[in-house]
Amino acid sequence: MRRTFTYRLPIGFGGLVKPGSRLLVPFGKRSLTGYTVALSAELDPELGIDESVVKDAAVLLDEEPLLTEEILALTQWTADYYAASWGEILKASLPAGINTASEMVVQITETGREELQKIPSASSVRSQILRFIADNADVSRRGLVKEFGEANAKRGIRELVAKGLLSTHQRNVTTKVKVKLRKAVRLVAENAADVEPKPLTPVQQKIIDTTAESGGEILFTELIEKADVGASSINTLAKRGLIEIFVQEVLRDPLANAEFPTLDDLILNAEQSFALKEIQKALESNSYKAFLLRGVTGSGKTEVYIRAMRSALDSGKSALMLVPEIALTPIFSRRLRVIFGDEVAILHSNLSPGERFDEWRRIRKGQARIAIGTRSAVFAPLQNIGLVIVDEEHDGSYRQHEAPYYGARDVAVMRANLANATVILGSATPALETFQNAKDGKYQYLQLQNRIGGRPLAKAELIDMRDVFRQAGKDISLSPQLIEGILETHSKGEQSIILLNRRGFSQFVLCRTCGESLRCKNCDITLTYHKRDSRLVCHYCGHNVAVPNNCPFCKSEFLYFIGEGTEQLEVTLNKKFPDLRIARIDRDTMAKRGEMAKILIGFDNGEIDMLVGTQMLAKGHDFHNVTLVGVISVDTGLGLPDFRSAERTFQLLTQVAGRAGRGGLPGRVMIQTYYPEHYALRHAREQDFEAFFTEEMRYRKRMSYPPFVVLASILIKHEDYKHALENGQLLKKCLDNANTEKACRILGVAPASLSRLKGEYRLQILIKSESRQKLRELLDFGLSEAETSECDLRIVHVEIDPVSLM
């Protein structure tokens, strides 16, 4: 929904509701969470709303507004810029699990029970759904999706309700995360034992002493543990009036049991000092200023960030730092906590809902003035923000790849603009659009061209796997050169990182008899084999099945596992190098909470010799004993049907190369490829960003791609291909009608690169224009006409400035 709605505030709500307050409001047959964005004493006549149809808000959910005026303005800009729903952006700006809403509950009817008796066995999916609902009370639509998959559940509910076999109703779902409360104990008076004439027993005296040693106040459970006493003894003292038992709020700290590093006092070099002085001048001006800080890997950008944060805090302001991956936060967040103490709050999706909620509330209350986090942390409710930092600003992780679509980097720039703050975009390999903005003067360009201590960049070499194939007579994953490099590195007691940007054991399973591959039933892609679970898994929708013994098409037993992922590579390396302590980092190893931080900190402490993983290893990490980085294959990334594939490959190689040689020892990078002539690989070997930029921009200009044009991608997604195609063609016609000045080029309707995902067919329309204003006018007029033409806009998804066309 891309509009606002008007509700009446009942008597008694007056003065309590403010912009940013959440209300539970009736919406059709449901109750939904509404966000107050404006208040008015009377209806605006220009809106043309009949007062008699205006509904009353039901419940005020917040005593104090959760959303600040600044976040309301920022989310409104975000929704407008990205042609997204303001409500969805507002929801995304708050911690998950705090909204009250409603969900669909499905029940079997008497007719359904009678029908079930006639079915001898639950053979079809619809009969299985009917049986499941009959056997389980209180089944939600969410539960059916989890049990049968989204496509089957949606289709089954729709068809069974139409036949009168099922009925549905809505129920309210309350907040999932709440304030954590714990019992605590405090001394009522000092020297309480002297005040009370009745002597204390040794156990009671121990309770008094332990509480006093803790500052006169201690958690109830902690007192029991420290004093080694029972609850009854504590309750007895409370009855005598010597202590008070009360309930207090306890904040869940994600770093509560963390070990913190010892930090060296670093002296900035000339390049760092110049960059910091420029940033400090901008902070002192109290006006908007944007910087691109391009520093080669290991040049000390992080130290500049930290000192800039200190300057912001010293001037009474707050600071926000975005990082692209959860993997970057364990070590860096500990470092910030050592420097800034409880001023630091952490926001990312790997926290528990309770931890995330408490960290968000600490920021909202002003108890934390530094927030570090991933994409959604751009909406952290910091007060008086003075500094915004986007580290590795080029990274695609800053893009939200599902509705509401937005790019956190550009939102961060606008947040600084709205707050008259300073923003730093940092990277060794900036996005081409960002670098062009710096060349055009929109951002001040700062460079760190040398590594700390004058250390040289790691020496990179391309290994031509065509020669390796000819010599070995087969396709092998580890070239002799890389094997020799690994043996040499670890014989010196040094560490290595091996990157393969594909997870799983084998990429797909092929029948050697009929030639068919095993594909996901919901998506137009092959299933990936995961050996640990002995499952075939779809990495897009999560569908998984057991590995069959025979081909499901021809019943042949000759199944061939093709392609290599990080799981298989880890097995191969363990067999090849049994004396090495090897650990793996990818999305699969992140499943267990805390495992990521444990592995990274163990590697930093020298407890692990080699890390194997995906691109999560490529950026931001600072391991001083790593002297070798091996890249197994980069050719898959170059072959993707996306105009940014060369840019992403160059960035990935340059970033991962930067993990080597960051200490006092020289580094080495070995890149295996079947296409060593590609310009992205040649420039990555030399780590020459400006040469790559020049060559890539010539290609972009010739093909009319960003930053020379503004791009919008429209996906039409539906489980019925005919319905998707008809609506896509109707939308295309409306867009063509709106394109009267021919200021935009409209391509499509055509199948998307991934033509079917999660049970839905995907059709794509691309729009190019040299004018952002003309493109937005086209979208606004075209979508408006499509709505009046009864185009099903529920299946239309608009993405402005897409980072991927897959």
Coordinates of C-alpha atoms in Angstrom, one line a residue, residues 102-509:
S102 CA -3.2 -10.3 13.1
E103 CA -2.8 -13.7 11.3
M104 CA -5.1 -16.0 9.5
V105 CA -6.3 -19.1 11.4
V106 CA -7.7 -22.0 9.3
Q107 CA -10.4 -24.4 10.6
I108 CA -12.1 -27.4 9.0
T109 CA -15.8 -27.2 8.5
E110 CA -18.4 -29.9 9.0
T111 CA -18.6 -30.3 5.3
G112 CA -14.8 -30.7 5.3
R113 CA -14.9 -33.5 7.9
E114 CA -17.6 -35.3 5.9
E115 CA -15.4 -35.0 2.8
L116 CA -12.4 -36.3 4.7
Q117 CA -14.3 -39.5 5.5
K118 CA -14.8 -40.2 1.8
I119 CA -11.1 -39.9 1.0
P120 CA -9.5 -43.3 1.6
S121 CA -6.0 -41.9 2.0
A122 CA -4.4 -38.4 2.0
S123 CA -2.9 -38.8 -1.5
S124 CA -3.2 -35.3 -2.9
V125 CA -1.6 -32.2 -1.3
R126 CA -5.1 -30.7 -0.7
S127 CA -6.3 -33.8 1.1
Q128 CA -3.0 -33.8 3.2
I129 CA -3.7 -30.2 4.2
L130 CA -7.3 -31.1 5.1
R131 CA -6.1 -34.0 7.2
F132 CA -3.4 -31.9 8.9
I133 CA -6.0 -29.2 9.9
A134 CA -8.4 -31.8 11.2
D135 CA -5.7 -33.4 13.3
N136 CA -4.3 -30.2 14.7
A137 CA -6.3 -27.5 16.6
D138 CA -5.5 -23.8 16.0
V139 CA -3.7 -24.1 12.6
S140 CA -2.4 -20.7 11.3
R141 CA -1.6 -20.0 7.6
R142 CA 2.0 -19.6 8.7
G143 CA 2.0 -23.1 10.1
L144 CA 0.6 -24.5 6.9
V145 CA 3.3 -22.7 4.9
K146 CA 6.0 -24.2 7.1
E147 CA 4.5 -27.7 6.7
F148 CA 3.6 -27.7 3.0
G149 CA 5.5 -24.8 1.4
E150 CA 4.2 -21.4 0.5
A151 CA 2.9 -22.3 -3.0
N152 CA 1.0 -25.4 -1.8
A153 CA -0.4 -23.8 1.3
K154 CA -1.7 -20.7 -0.6
R155 CA -3.3 -22.8 -3.4
G156 CA -4.7 -25.4 -0.9
I157 CA -6.3 -22.8 1.4
R158 CA -7.9 -20.9 -1.6
E159 CA -9.4 -24.0 -3.2
L160 CA -10.6 -25.7 0.0
V161 CA -12.2 -22.5 1.2
A162 CA -13.9 -22.1 -2.1
K163 CA -15.4 -25.6 -1.8
G164 CA -16.6 -24.9 1.8
L165 CA -14.3 -27.5 3.3
L166 CA -12.3 -24.9 5.3
S167 CA -13.1 -21.6 7.0
T168 CA -10.8 -18.8 8.0
H169 CA -10.7 -16.0 10.5
Q170 CA -8.3 -13.5 11.9
R171 CA -6.7 -13.4 15.3
N172 CA -4.5 -10.8 17.0
V173 CA -0.9 -11.7 17.5
T174 CA 0.8 -9.9 20.4
T175 CA 4.3 -8.6 20.7
K176 CA 7.0 -11.3 20.6
V177 CA 9.7 -9.5 22.5
K178 CA 9.2 -7.7 25.8
V179 CA 11.2 -6.0 28.5
K180 CA 13.1 -8.6 30.6
L181 CA 12.3 -8.3 34.3
R182 CA 14.3 -10.1 37.1
K183 CA 13.9 -10.2 40.9
A184 CA 16.6 -8.2 42.7
V185 CA 17.5 -7.5 46.3
R186 CA 18.7 -4.3 48.0
L187 CA 19.7 -3.3 51.5
V188 CA 17.1 -1.2 53.3
A189 CA 19.6 0.6 55.5
E190 CA 23.3 0.7 56.2
N191 CA 24.4 -1.3 59.2
A192 CA 21.1 -3.0 59.3
A193 CA 22.4 -5.6 61.7
D194 CA 23.0 -2.9 64.3
V195 CA 19.4 -1.5 63.9
E196 CA 17.7 -4.8 64.4
P197 CA 18.0 -6.1 68.0
K198 CA 17.5 -9.7 67.0
P199 CA 20.9 -11.2 66.1
L200 CA 21.5 -12.6 62.6
T201 CA 22.3 -16.2 61.8
P202 CA 25.6 -16.9 59.9
V203 CA 23.6 -17.5 56.7
Q204 CA 21.6 -14.2 57.1
Q205 CA 24.8 -12.3 57.8
K206 CA 26.3 -13.8 54.7
I207 CA 23.3 -12.5 52.7
I208 CA 23.8 -9.0 54.1
D209 CA 27.5 -9.0 53.5
T210 CA 27.2 -10.3 49.9
T211 CA 24.6 -7.7 49.0
A212 CA 26.8 -5.0 50.6
E213 CA 29.8 -6.1 48.6
S214 CA 27.8 -5.8 45.4
G215 CA 27.1 -2.1 46.1
G216 CA 23.9 -2.7 48.2
E217 CA 21.9 -4.2 45.3
I218 CA 22.1 -7.6 43.5
L219 CA 20.0 -9.9 41.4
F220 CA 18.1 -12.5 43.4
T221 CA 19.5 -15.5 41.5
E222 CA 23.0 -14.0 41.7
L223 CA 22.7 -13.6 45.4
I224 CA 21.7 -17.2 45.8
E225 CA 24.7 -18.3 43.8
K226 CA 27.3 -16.0 45.4
A227 CA 26.2 -16.5 49.0
D228 CA 25.3 -20.2 48.4
V229 CA 22.0 -19.8 50.3
G230 CA 18.4 -20.7 49.7
A231 CA 15.6 -18.4 48.7
S232 CA 13.8 -18.9 52.0
S233 CA 16.6 -17.3 54.0
I234 CA 16.4 -14.2 51.7
N235 CA 12.7 -14.1 52.1
T236 CA 13.0 -14.2 55.9
L237 CA 15.3 -11.2 55.9
A238 CA 12.8 -9.3 53.6
K239 CA 10.0 -10.0 56.2
R240 CA 12.2 -8.6 59.0
G241 CA 12.7 -5.4 56.9
L242 CA 16.4 -5.7 56.5
I243 CA 16.4 -6.1 52.8
E244 CA 13.9 -5.4 50.0
I245 CA 13.0 -7.7 47.2
F246 CA 11.9 -5.9 44.0
V247 CA 11.6 -6.4 40.3
Q248 CA 13.9 -4.5 37.9
E249 CA 14.5 -4.4 34.2
V250 CA 17.6 -6.3 33.0
L251 CA 19.2 -5.4 29.7
R252 CA 20.3 -8.3 27.5
D253 CA 23.9 -7.6 26.5
P254 CA 25.1 -9.4 23.4
L255 CA 28.7 -8.9 24.6
A256 CA 28.0 -10.0 28.2
N257 CA 30.4 -13.0 28.2
A258 CA 32.8 -11.8 25.5
E259 CA 36.6 -11.6 25.9
F260 CA 37.9 -8.2 25.0
P261 CA 41.2 -7.5 23.2
T262 CA 44.1 -5.5 24.5
L263 CA 44.6 -2.5 22.2
D264 CA 47.9 -0.9 21.2
D265 CA 48.2 2.9 21.1
L266 CA 48.6 3.6 17.4
I267 CA 50.1 6.7 15.9
L268 CA 48.5 7.9 12.7
N269 CA 50.7 8.3 9.6
A270 CA 50.6 11.5 7.4
E271 CA 47.8 10.2 5.1
Q272 CA 45.6 9.2 8.1
S273 CA 46.2 12.4 9.9
F274 CA 45.2 14.5 6.9
A275 CA 42.0 12.5 6.3
L276 CA 41.1 12.8 10.0
K277 CA 41.7 16.6 10.1
E278 CA 39.4 17.0 7.1
I279 CA 36.7 15.0 8.7
Q280 CA 37.1 16.9 12.0
K281 CA 36.7 20.2 10.2
A282 CA 33.4 18.9 8.7
L283 CA 32.2 17.8 12.2
E284 CA 33.0 21.2 13.6
S285 CA 31.0 23.0 10.9
N286 CA 27.7 21.3 12.0
S287 CA 26.7 21.1 8.3
Y288 CA 26.3 18.2 5.9
K289 CA 29.5 17.0 4.3
A290 CA 30.2 13.7 2.5
F291 CA 33.6 12.0 2.1
L292 CA 34.7 9.1 0.0
L293 CA 37.7 7.5 1.9
R294 CA 39.4 5.2 -0.5
G295 CA 42.2 3.4 1.1
V296 CA 44.1 0.3 0.0
T297 CA 43.4 -2.8 2.1
G298 CA 45.4 -2.5 5.4
S299 CA 45.9 1.3 5.1
G300 CA 44.2 2.0 8.4
K301 CA 40.7 3.2 7.5
T302 CA 39.3 1.7 10.7
E303 CA 41.6 3.8 12.9
V304 CA 40.4 6.9 11.1
Y305 CA 36.8 5.8 11.8
I306 CA 37.4 5.3 15.5
R307 CA 39.1 8.7 16.0
A308 CA 36.3 10.4 14.0
M309 CA 33.8 8.8 16.4
R310 CA 35.7 10.0 19.4
S311 CA 35.6 13.6 17.9
A312 CA 31.9 13.3 17.4
L313 CA 31.3 12.0 21.0
D314 CA 33.5 14.7 22.4
S315 CA 31.4 17.4 20.7
G316 CA 28.2 15.9 22.3
K317 CA 27.0 14.1 19.2
S318 CA 26.3 10.5 18.4
A319 CA 27.8 8.2 15.6
L320 CA 26.5 5.5 13.4
M321 CA 28.6 2.9 11.7
L322 CA 27.3 0.4 9.1
V323 CA 29.2 -2.8 8.2
P324 CA 28.1 -5.1 5.4
E325 CA 28.3 -8.5 7.1
I326 CA 27.5 -9.9 10.5
A327 CA 30.8 -11.7 10.3
L328 CA 32.6 -8.3 10.7
T329 CA 30.9 -7.3 14.0
P330 CA 32.4 -9.8 16.6
I331 CA 35.9 -8.6 16.7
F332 CA 35.3 -5.0 15.7
S333 CA 32.4 -4.5 18.2
R334 CA 34.6 -5.8 21.0
R335 CA 37.3 -3.3 20.0
L336 CA 34.8 -0.5 20.1
R337 CA 33.5 -1.7 23.5
V338 CA 37.0 -1.5 24.9
I339 CA 37.4 2.0 23.6
F340 CA 33.9 3.5 24.2
G341 CA 32.5 1.2 26.9
D342 CA 28.7 1.1 27.2
E343 CA 28.3 3.9 24.7
V344 CA 28.4 1.2 22.0
A345 CA 25.2 -0.7 20.9
I346 CA 25.2 -3.5 18.4
L347 CA 22.4 -4.1 15.9
H348 CA 22.3 -7.1 13.5
S349 CA 20.0 -10.1 12.8
N350 CA 22.3 -12.7 14.5
L351 CA 21.3 -11.3 17.9
S352 CA 18.4 -12.8 19.7
P353 CA 15.1 -10.8 19.4
G354 CA 15.5 -9.8 23.0
E355 CA 19.1 -8.6 22.7
R356 CA 18.2 -6.6 19.6
F357 CA 15.2 -5.0 21.3
D358 CA 17.3 -4.0 24.3
E359 CA 20.1 -2.6 22.3
W360 CA 17.6 -0.6 20.2
R361 CA 16.0 0.7 23.4
R362 CA 19.4 1.8 24.8
I363 CA 19.9 3.8 21.7
R364 CA 16.4 5.3 21.8
K365 CA 16.9 6.4 25.4
G366 CA 20.3 8.0 24.7
Q367 CA 22.2 5.4 26.8
A368 CA 24.3 4.4 23.8
R369 CA 25.6 7.1 21.5
I370 CA 27.4 4.8 19.0
A371 CA 25.5 2.2 17.0
I372 CA 27.3 -0.4 14.9
G373 CA 25.3 -2.8 12.7
T374 CA 24.3 -4.1 9.4
R375 CA 21.8 -2.7 6.8
S376 CA 18.7 -2.0 9.0
A377 CA 20.9 -0.2 11.6
V378 CA 20.7 2.8 9.3
F379 CA 17.4 3.5 11.0
A380 CA 18.8 3.3 14.6
P381 CA 17.1 6.0 16.7
L382 CA 20.3 7.9 17.6
Q383 CA 19.8 11.4 19.0
N384 CA 21.8 14.4 17.7
I385 CA 23.6 12.3 15.1
G386 CA 26.9 13.9 14.0
L387 CA 28.7 11.2 12.1
V388 CA 27.6 8.4 9.8
I389 CA 30.2 5.8 8.5
V390 CA 29.5 3.2 5.8
D391 CA 32.4 0.7 5.8
E392 CA 32.9 -1.3 2.6
E393 CA 30.3 1.0 1.0
H394 CA 30.4 -0.9 -2.3
D395 CA 29.1 -4.1 -0.8
G396 CA 25.8 -5.6 -2.2
S397 CA 24.8 -6.6 1.3
Y398 CA 23.6 -3.0 1.9
R399 CA 20.8 -3.6 -0.5
Q400 CA 17.5 -5.0 0.7
H401 CA 16.6 -7.7 -1.8
E402 CA 13.0 -8.2 -0.8
A403 CA 10.2 -5.7 -0.2
P404 CA 10.7 -3.0 0.9
Y405 CA 13.6 -2.5 -1.4
Y406 CA 16.2 0.1 -0.3
G407 CA 19.9 0.7 -0.3
A408 CA 21.3 1.4 3.1
R409 CA 24.3 3.3 1.7
D410 CA 22.2 5.9 0.0
V411 CA 19.8 6.1 2.9
A412 CA 22.8 6.7 5.2
V413 CA 24.0 9.6 3.0
M414 CA 20.5 11.1 3.1
R415 CA 20.3 10.6 6.9
A416 CA 23.5 12.6 7.3
N417 CA 22.1 15.2 4.9
L418 CA 18.8 15.6 6.9
A419 CA 20.7 15.8 10.2
N420 CA 23.5 18.2 9.0
A421 CA 26.0 15.5 9.8
T422 CA 29.2 14.2 8.3
V423 CA 29.1 10.9 6.3
I424 CA 32.2 8.8 5.4
L425 CA 31.9 6.2 2.7
G426 CA 34.9 3.9 3.0
S427 CA 36.3 1.2 0.7
A428 CA 39.4 0.0 -1.1
T429 CA 37.1 -0.7 -4.1
P430 CA 34.3 1.9 -4.2
A431 CA 31.2 1.3 -6.2
L432 CA 31.5 2.9 -9.6
E433 CA 28.6 5.2 -8.9
T434 CA 30.3 6.4 -5.6
F435 CA 33.6 7.0 -7.3
Q436 CA 31.9 8.9 -10.1
N437 CA 30.2 11.1 -7.5
A438 CA 33.6 11.8 -6.0
K439 CA 35.0 12.7 -9.4
D440 CA 32.0 15.0 -10.0
G441 CA 32.7 16.8 -6.6
K442 CA 29.6 15.6 -4.8
Y443 CA 31.8 13.8 -2.3
Q444 CA 35.2 15.0 -1.0
Y445 CA 37.8 12.5 -2.1
L446 CA 40.3 11.3 0.5
Q447 CA 43.0 8.6 -0.2
L448 CA 45.1 6.3 1.9
Q449 CA 47.5 5.0 -0.7
N450 CA 49.9 3.1 1.5
R451 CA 49.5 0.3 4.0
I452 CA 50.3 0.9 7.7
G453 CA 54.0 0.8 8.4
G454 CA 54.9 0.9 4.8
R455 CA 54.0 -2.8 4.3
P456 CA 53.6 -3.8 0.7
L457 CA 50.4 -5.1 -0.8
A458 CA 50.2 -8.8 -1.1
K459 CA 51.8 -10.2 -4.3
A460 CA 49.0 -11.7 -6.5
E461 CA 49.3 -14.3 -9.3
L462 CA 46.8 -15.8 -11.7
I463 CA 47.0 -19.6 -12.1
D464 CA 45.8 -20.7 -15.5
M465 CA 43.6 -23.8 -14.8
R466 CA 43.6 -24.6 -18.5
D467 CA 47.3 -25.6 -18.2
V468 CA 46.6 -27.4 -14.9
F469 CA 43.8 -29.4 -16.7
R470 CA 46.1 -30.3 -19.6
Q471 CA 48.8 -31.5 -17.2
A472 CA 46.5 -33.5 -14.9
G473 CA 44.2 -34.8 -17.6
K474 CA 41.2 -33.9 -15.4
D475 CA 39.5 -31.1 -13.6
I476 CA 41.0 -30.7 -10.1
S477 CA 40.1 -28.2 -7.4
L478 CA 43.6 -27.5 -6.0
S479 CA 46.4 -26.7 -8.4
P480 CA 50.0 -27.9 -7.7
Q481 CA 51.0 -24.2 -7.3
L482 CA 48.4 -23.6 -4.6
I483 CA 49.2 -26.9 -2.8
E484 CA 52.9 -25.9 -2.7
G485 CA 52.0 -22.4 -1.4
I486 CA 49.9 -23.9 1.4
L487 CA 52.7 -26.3 2.5
E488 CA 55.3 -23.5 2.4
T489 CA 53.0 -21.1 4.4
H490 CA 52.2 -23.5 7.2
S491 CA 55.8 -24.8 7.5
K492 CA 56.6 -21.2 8.7
G493 CA 53.8 -21.3 11.3
E494 CA 51.8 -18.8 9.2
Q495 CA 48.0 -18.9 8.4
S496 CA 46.0 -19.0 5.2
I497 CA 42.6 -18.3 3.9
I498 CA 41.0 -20.2 1.0
L499 CA 38.0 -18.7 -0.7
L500 CA 35.4 -20.5 -2.8
N501 CA 32.2 -18.4 -3.3
R502 CA 29.9 -21.4 -3.4
R503 CA 28.6 -23.3 -0.3
G504 CA 27.4 -26.8 0.0
F505 CA 29.2 -30.1 -1.1
S506 CA 28.2 -30.4 -4.7
Q507 CA 26.5 -27.8 -6.9
F508 CA 24.1 -30.1 -8.5
V509 CA 23.3 -33.8 -9.2

